[in-house]
Amino acid sequence: MYPLIPTSRQTESEWRNQSTQKPPHKAVYMQDANADTVLKAAYEHTATVWTGDFHQAKQVLAAMKKRVRKPVKSKQTPADVQTAFHTHRMRQAQQSRVLNMLAVEIGVGFALDMPRAPDVRAALLDVYGEDNASSFLLPLNQLLGFIGAHEWHKKGIEIGALDGRIHVPFGVFSPLRGEYLDLLATAPLDKRFQTVFDIGTGSGVIAALLAKRGVPHITATDTNPQAVACAAANFARLGVEGRITLAEKDLFPEGRADLIVCNPPWLPAKPTSPIETALYDPGHAMLKAFLGGAAAHLNDGGEAWLIMSDLAEHLGLRAKDELDKMFQTASLKVIETLHIKPKHGKAFDESDPLAFARSQETTSLYRLKAV
Ligand SMILES: C[S@@+](CC[C@H](N)C(=O)[O-])C[C@H]1O[C@@H](n2cnc3c(N)ncnc32)[C@H](O)[C@@H]1O
């Protein structure tokens, strides 16, 4: 499953990388090096496996980031926004590839045998699901991401609209930017709606919220088995498991519902790692499949609620009238649209190369009915 690469210890080692990047040609073990040395090797497709002090490795990684990530001034909307987006994605991919060339060796049982290294076993178990029988090489940047994700998983995210916390492991979409949940908490929910389908439930946050709003019968689906397990744990923690049935399934469950809700990926672009598939979806495939099947799965008088941001429009990835055309093609009509402005930090980050688009973003809940 993971590629093997030659190392300076005359052995081959498994190279584990979450993204779709090509593996390095080889890996060289080093106890000490500066950022320039690691970067020079990285540009020659050689990974550096750090064997010295863990904190020093983190400092070297931070220095590499400073050198590689040159700030881009972008307050002005560029003449060609689509090219600006694709250039940004390409730059991100190149930077990530280079930064991933500083690695550590993870021993059997997820042991990290380096001076001042933290215990990473629980964080790696969260990611891989089971212990490792042999050692492997892992980019330090990813290890740090796994550790951060594990802390969030333990701590959970407070969801105001839910009056509770949602716990999300690495690999499942996290409702960290939760403005769309405010829309779901306030959208008019017909008292006659007894059955709901939540398509692509992820952490289960939408299903849990609708259960808390009083819907007695909800079916939540997701194709990602990690998401299904995560949602089950969240439902049990929040005491709503009796109202929700979970299914690892593509799109719709059997039958019909009074309300069908979906928050698909918002950007029609290519993901570069499995975790990005919740954000990027080439050609808006899930959105189109959801809209295309909604009418056939709605009871008479039922509604489909679509959560979608217009960021794709500000990035030139979707024409302004395209969503309306998709509704028409799917024989759906908009009853009402609720809007909200993002509140998360990224929307106000002027150093973000996509700030010109993010600052204009609006998130919407479309209430649709079959025509
Ligand atoms: C943007 S996330 C939304 C997660 C959650 N509903 C929320 O709002 O926080 C999209 C989810 O759809 C799931 N997904 C993608 N394609 C799917 C499909 N064909 N059928 C069911 N779920 C799918 C992904 O695994 C992911 O969990």
Coordinates of C-alpha atoms and ligand atoms in Angstrom, one line a residue:
M1 CA 0.0 0.0 0.0
Y2 CA 2.8 2.4 0.8
P3 CA 5.9 2.7 -1.4
L4 CA 9.4 1.5 -0.3
I5 CA 12.3 3.8 -0.7
P6 CA 16.1 3.1 -0.4
T7 CA 17.8 4.7 2.7
S8 CA 21.3 5.5 3.7
R9 CA 21.2 2.6 6.2
Q10 CA 21.3 0.2 3.2
T11 CA 17.7 -0.9 3.8
E12 CA 14.4 0.0 2.2
S13 CA 11.8 1.7 4.3
E14 CA 8.1 2.3 3.9
W15 CA 7.3 5.9 3.1
R16 CA 3.9 7.0 4.4
N17 CA 2.5 10.2 3.0
Q18 CA -1.2 11.1 3.1
S19 CA -1.0 13.2 0.0
T20 CA -0.8 12.0 -3.6
Q21 CA 2.9 13.3 -3.9
K22 CA 5.5 11.0 -5.5
P23 CA 7.8 9.4 -2.9
P24 CA 11.4 10.7 -2.6
H25 CA 14.1 8.8 -4.6
K26 CA 15.9 8.0 -1.3
A27 CA 16.1 8.9 2.3
V28 CA 19.3 9.9 4.2
Y29 CA 19.4 9.7 8.0
M30 CA 20.9 12.7 9.8
Q31 CA 21.3 13.7 13.4
D32 CA 21.7 17.4 12.7
A33 CA 21.3 19.7 9.7
N34 CA 20.1 23.2 8.9
A35 CA 17.1 24.1 6.9
D36 CA 19.2 24.9 3.8
T37 CA 20.8 21.5 3.8
V38 CA 17.4 19.7 4.1
L39 CA 15.9 22.0 1.4
K40 CA 18.8 21.4 -1.0
A41 CA 18.4 17.6 -0.6
A42 CA 14.6 18.0 -1.0
Y43 CA 15.0 19.7 -4.3
E44 CA 17.1 16.7 -5.4
H45 CA 14.2 14.4 -4.3
T46 CA 16.1 13.2 -1.2
A47 CA 14.3 13.0 2.1
T48 CA 16.1 13.8 5.3
V49 CA 15.3 11.4 8.2
W50 CA 15.9 13.3 11.4
T51 CA 17.5 11.2 14.2
G52 CA 18.5 14.0 16.6
D53 CA 16.5 16.2 19.0
F54 CA 12.7 16.4 18.3
H55 CA 12.4 20.0 19.1
Q56 CA 15.3 20.9 17.0
A57 CA 13.7 19.1 14.1
K58 CA 10.6 21.2 14.6
Q59 CA 12.7 24.4 14.5
V60 CA 14.3 23.3 11.3
L61 CA 10.9 22.6 9.8
A62 CA 9.7 26.1 10.9
A63 CA 12.8 27.6 9.2
M64 CA 12.1 25.6 6.0
K65 CA 8.5 27.0 6.0
K66 CA 9.8 30.6 6.3
R67 CA 12.0 30.1 3.3
V68 CA 9.5 28.2 1.2
R69 CA 6.3 30.2 1.9
K70 CA 6.9 33.6 0.4
P71 CA 4.0 36.0 1.2
V72 CA 1.9 36.9 -1.7
K73 CA 0.1 40.3 -1.7
S74 CA -3.4 39.8 -3.0
K75 CA -5.9 42.3 -1.6
Q76 CA -6.7 43.3 -5.2
T77 CA -8.8 40.9 -7.2
P78 CA -6.4 39.5 -9.9
A79 CA -7.3 40.0 -13.5
D80 CA -7.7 36.2 -14.0
V81 CA -9.1 34.8 -10.8
Q82 CA -9.2 31.2 -12.1
T83 CA -5.5 31.2 -12.9
A84 CA -4.8 32.8 -9.5
F85 CA -6.6 30.0 -7.8
H86 CA -4.8 27.2 -9.8
T87 CA -1.5 28.9 -9.3
H88 CA -2.1 29.1 -5.6
R89 CA -3.1 25.4 -5.5
M90 CA 0.1 24.5 -7.5
R91 CA 2.3 26.5 -5.2
Q92 CA 0.7 24.9 -2.1
A93 CA 1.3 21.5 -3.6
Q94 CA 5.0 22.3 -4.4
Q95 CA 5.6 23.7 -0.9
S96 CA 3.9 20.8 0.8
R97 CA 6.0 18.3 -1.3
V98 CA 9.3 20.1 -0.2
L99 CA 8.3 20.4 3.4
N100 CA 7.3 16.7 3.5
M101 CA 11.0 15.9 2.8
L102 CA 11.9 16.3 6.4
A103 CA 10.8 13.0 8.0
V104 CA 11.1 10.9 11.2
E105 CA 11.3 7.2 11.6
I106 CA 8.3 5.7 13.4
G107 CA 9.2 2.4 15.1
V108 CA 7.0 -0.7 15.8
G109 CA 4.1 0.2 18.1
F110 CA 4.3 3.8 16.8
A111 CA 7.4 4.5 18.9
L112 CA 9.3 7.7 18.2
D113 CA 12.8 7.1 19.4
M114 CA 14.3 10.6 19.4
P115 CA 15.5 12.8 22.3
R116 CA 12.6 14.9 23.7
A117 CA 10.1 13.3 21.4
P118 CA 6.5 13.1 22.7
D119 CA 4.5 9.9 22.9
V120 CA 2.8 9.8 19.5
R121 CA 1.2 6.4 19.7
A122 CA -2.4 7.5 20.5
A123 CA -2.3 10.2 17.7
L124 CA -1.0 7.6 15.1
L125 CA -3.5 5.0 16.2
D126 CA -6.2 7.6 15.6
V127 CA -5.0 8.0 12.0
Y128 CA -4.1 4.4 11.0
G129 CA -6.6 2.5 13.1
E130 CA -4.2 -0.3 14.1
D131 CA -0.7 -0.8 15.3
N132 CA 2.2 -1.1 12.8
A133 CA 4.2 -4.3 12.6
S134 CA 7.2 -2.6 11.1
S135 CA 8.9 0.8 11.1
F136 CA 8.2 3.4 8.5
L137 CA 9.2 7.0 7.5
L138 CA 6.7 9.8 8.1
P139 CA 7.0 13.5 7.1
L140 CA 7.4 15.5 10.3
N141 CA 4.9 18.1 9.1
Q142 CA 2.3 15.4 8.8
L143 CA 3.2 13.9 12.2
L144 CA 2.6 17.4 13.7
G145 CA -0.7 17.6 11.9
F146 CA -1.8 14.2 13.3
I147 CA -0.8 15.3 16.8
G148 CA -2.9 18.5 16.5
A149 CA -5.8 16.6 15.0
H150 CA -5.6 14.1 17.9
E151 CA -5.8 16.9 20.5
W152 CA -8.9 18.3 18.7
H153 CA -10.4 14.9 18.6
K154 CA -10.0 14.5 22.4
K155 CA -11.1 18.0 23.2
G156 CA -14.0 18.3 20.6
I157 CA -15.4 21.4 19.1
E158 CA -18.1 23.4 20.9
I159 CA -21.1 23.8 18.6
G160 CA -23.3 26.6 19.8
A161 CA -26.3 25.4 17.7
L162 CA -26.0 22.0 19.2
D163 CA -25.4 23.0 22.8
G164 CA -22.7 20.3 22.9
R165 CA -19.3 19.2 21.4
I166 CA -18.5 17.3 18.3
H167 CA -15.4 15.1 18.3
V168 CA -13.7 14.6 15.0
P169 CA -10.6 12.4 14.2
F170 CA -8.1 13.1 11.4
G171 CA -9.6 12.0 8.1
V172 CA -13.2 13.2 8.8
F173 CA -14.5 16.7 7.8
S174 CA -14.5 19.0 10.8
P175 CA -17.2 21.6 11.3
L176 CA -14.6 24.1 12.6
R177 CA -16.0 26.9 10.5
G178 CA -19.5 26.5 11.7
E179 CA -21.5 29.3 10.2
Y180 CA -23.5 26.9 8.1
L181 CA -24.7 25.3 11.3
D182 CA -26.3 28.6 12.3
L183 CA -28.3 28.4 9.1
L184 CA -29.4 24.9 9.9
A185 CA -30.3 25.8 13.4
T186 CA -32.6 28.6 12.3
A187 CA -34.1 27.4 8.9
P188 CA -37.8 26.9 9.2
L189 CA -38.4 23.2 10.0
D190 CA -41.9 22.1 9.3
K191 CA -43.4 20.3 12.3
R192 CA -44.8 17.7 9.9
F193 CA -41.3 16.7 8.9
Q194 CA -40.9 13.3 10.6
T195 CA -38.2 11.8 8.4
V196 CA -34.8 13.3 7.3
F197 CA -31.9 12.0 5.2
D198 CA -28.5 13.6 5.9
I199 CA -26.4 12.9 2.9
G200 CA -22.6 12.9 3.5
T201 CA -23.0 13.2 7.3
G202 CA -19.2 13.4 8.1
S203 CA -19.0 14.0 11.9
G204 CA -22.8 13.7 12.1
V205 CA -23.1 17.3 13.1
I206 CA -26.1 18.1 10.9
A207 CA -28.1 14.9 11.8
A208 CA -27.4 15.6 15.5
L209 CA -28.6 19.2 15.2
L210 CA -31.8 18.2 13.5
A211 CA -32.4 15.4 16.1
K212 CA -32.0 18.0 18.8
R213 CA -34.5 20.2 16.9
G214 CA -37.0 17.4 17.3
V215 CA -36.9 15.3 14.2
P216 CA -37.6 11.7 15.3
H217 CA -36.4 9.6 12.3
I218 CA -33.1 10.5 10.6
T219 CA -31.0 8.4 8.3
A220 CA -27.4 9.6 7.8
T221 CA -25.1 8.3 5.1
D222 CA -21.5 8.6 4.2
T223 CA -19.1 6.7 1.9
N224 CA -16.2 7.2 4.3
P225 CA -16.1 4.4 7.0
Q226 CA -14.1 6.7 9.3
A227 CA -16.9 9.3 9.1
V228 CA -19.6 6.7 9.9
A229 CA -17.7 5.5 13.0
C230 CA -17.1 9.1 14.1
A231 CA -20.8 10.0 13.6
A232 CA -21.9 7.0 15.6
A233 CA -19.6 8.0 18.5
N234 CA -20.9 11.6 18.4
F235 CA -24.6 10.5 18.3
A236 CA -24.0 8.3 21.4
R237 CA -22.2 11.1 23.2
L238 CA -25.0 13.6 22.5
G239 CA -27.7 11.1 23.4
V240 CA -29.4 11.2 20.0
E241 CA -28.5 7.7 18.7
G242 CA -32.1 6.5 19.1
R243 CA -33.3 9.0 16.5
I244 CA -30.6 8.3 13.9
T245 CA -29.8 5.3 11.6
L246 CA -26.3 5.3 10.1
A247 CA -25.4 3.7 6.8
E248 CA -22.0 3.5 5.0
K249 CA -23.6 4.2 1.6
D250 CA -23.2 6.2 -1.6
L251 CA -25.6 9.2 -1.4
F252 CA -29.3 8.2 -0.7
P253 CA -30.6 5.4 1.5
E254 CA -33.7 3.4 0.4
G255 CA -37.0 5.1 0.4
R256 CA -38.1 8.7 0.8
A257 CA -38.0 11.4 3.4
D258 CA -39.8 14.6 4.3
L259 CA -36.5 16.5 4.3
I260 CA -33.1 15.8 2.7
V261 CA -30.1 17.7 3.7
C262 CA -26.6 17.8 2.1
N263 CA -23.5 19.9 2.6
P264 CA -21.3 18.7 -0.3
P265 CA -17.7 19.8 -1.0
W266 CA -17.9 23.5 -2.1
L267 CA -15.1 23.7 -4.7
P268 CA -15.1 22.0 -8.0
A269 CA -11.3 21.2 -8.1
K270 CA -9.0 18.2 -7.7
P271 CA -8.2 17.1 -4.2
T272 CA -4.5 16.3 -3.4
S273 CA -5.1 14.0 -0.4
P274 CA -8.0 11.9 0.9
I275 CA -8.8 14.5 3.6
E276 CA -9.3 17.2 0.9
T277 CA -12.1 15.2 -0.8
A278 CA -14.6 16.8 1.7
L279 CA -13.5 20.2 0.3
Y280 CA -12.8 19.7 -3.4
D281 CA -14.9 17.7 -5.8
P282 CA -14.0 17.7 -9.5
G283 CA -16.9 18.9 -11.6
H284 CA -19.2 19.2 -8.5
A285 CA -20.0 15.5 -8.9
M286 CA -21.5 15.0 -5.5
L287 CA -23.5 18.2 -5.7
K288 CA -24.9 17.2 -9.1
A289 CA -25.7 13.6 -7.9
F290 CA -27.4 14.9 -4.8
L291 CA -29.6 17.4 -6.7
G292 CA -30.2 14.8 -9.4
G293 CA -31.6 12.2 -7.0
A294 CA -33.3 14.6 -4.5
A295 CA -36.8 14.8 -6.1
A296 CA -37.1 11.0 -6.4
H297 CA -36.3 10.6 -2.7
L298 CA -38.7 13.3 -1.4
N299 CA -42.2 12.7 0.0
D300 CA -44.9 14.9 -1.3
G301 CA -44.5 18.4 0.1
G302 CA -41.0 17.6 1.2
E303 CA -37.9 19.8 1.0
A304 CA -34.2 19.4 0.0
W305 CA -31.8 21.7 1.9
L306 CA -28.5 22.4 0.2
I307 CA -25.6 24.1 2.0
M308 CA -23.3 25.8 -0.5
S309 CA -20.9 28.7 -0.5
D310 CA -20.3 31.0 -3.4
L311 CA -16.5 30.9 -3.0
A312 CA -16.3 28.9 -6.2
E313 CA -18.0 31.8 -8.1
H314 CA -15.5 34.3 -6.6
L315 CA -12.7 32.1 -7.8
G316 CA -14.1 31.8 -11.3
L317 CA -14.7 28.0 -10.9
R318 CA -18.4 28.2 -11.3
A319 CA -20.5 30.6 -13.3
K320 CA -23.0 32.8 -11.4
D321 CA -26.0 31.2 -12.9
E322 CA -24.7 27.6 -12.9
L323 CA -26.3 26.6 -9.6
D324 CA -29.7 27.8 -10.7
K325 CA -29.3 25.8 -13.9
M326 CA -28.4 22.7 -11.9
F327 CA -31.6 23.2 -9.8
Q328 CA -33.7 23.4 -13.0
T329 CA -32.1 20.4 -14.5
A330 CA -32.9 18.4 -11.4
S331 CA -36.6 19.7 -11.4
L332 CA -36.1 21.6 -8.2
K333 CA -37.3 25.0 -7.3
V334 CA -35.9 27.4 -4.7
I335 CA -38.5 28.3 -2.0
E336 CA -36.2 30.4 0.1
T337 CA -32.4 31.1 0.4
L338 CA -30.9 31.9 3.8
H339 CA -27.5 33.6 3.8
I340 CA -24.7 34.0 6.3
K341 CA -21.2 35.5 6.2
P342 CA -18.2 33.4 7.4
K343 CA -16.9 34.3 10.8
H344 CA -13.7 32.1 10.8
G345 CA -10.3 33.7 10.8
K346 CA -9.4 32.7 7.2
A347 CA -12.2 35.0 5.9
F348 CA -10.3 38.0 7.4
D349 CA -6.7 36.9 6.7
E350 CA -5.2 39.5 4.4
S351 CA -2.1 37.4 3.9
D352 CA -4.1 34.6 2.4
P353 CA -3.4 34.6 -1.4
L354 CA -7.1 34.0 -1.9
A355 CA -8.2 36.8 0.4
F356 CA -9.7 38.7 -2.6
A357 CA -12.3 35.8 -2.9
R358 CA -12.7 34.7 0.7
S359 CA -13.5 38.3 1.8
Q360 CA -16.5 38.2 -0.5
E361 CA -17.7 34.7 0.4
T362 CA -21.3 34.0 1.5
T363 CA -22.6 30.7 2.7
S364 CA -26.2 29.8 1.8
L365 CA -28.9 27.3 2.7
Y366 CA -31.2 26.7 -0.3
R367 CA -34.6 25.4 0.5
L368 CA -35.7 23.4 -2.5
K369 CA -38.8 21.6 -3.5
A370 CA -39.6 19.3 -6.4
V371 CA -41.6 20.9 -9.3
Ligands
LIG1 C1 -18.2 18.7 3.2 S1 -18.4 17.2 4.1 C2 -19.8 17.6 5.1 C3 -19.9 16.8 6.3 C4 -21.0 17.1 7.3 N1 -22.3 16.9 6.6 C5 -20.9 18.6 7.7 O1 -21.7 19.4 7.2 O2 -20.1 18.9 8.5 C6 -19.0 16.1 2.8 C7 -19.1 14.7 3.3 O3 -19.7 13.9 2.2 C8 -19.1 12.7 2.2 N2 -19.4 12.1 0.8 C9 -18.7 12.4 -0.3 N3 -19.2 11.8 -1.4 C10 -20.3 11.1 -0.9 C11 -21.2 10.2 -1.5 N4 -21.2 10.0 -2.8 N5 -22.2 9.6 -0.7 C12 -22.2 9.9 0.7 N6 -21.3 10.7 1.3 C13 -20.4 11.3 0.5 C14 -17.7 12.9 2.6 O4 -17.1 11.7 3.1 C15 -17.9 14.0 3.7 O5 -18.0 13.4 4.9

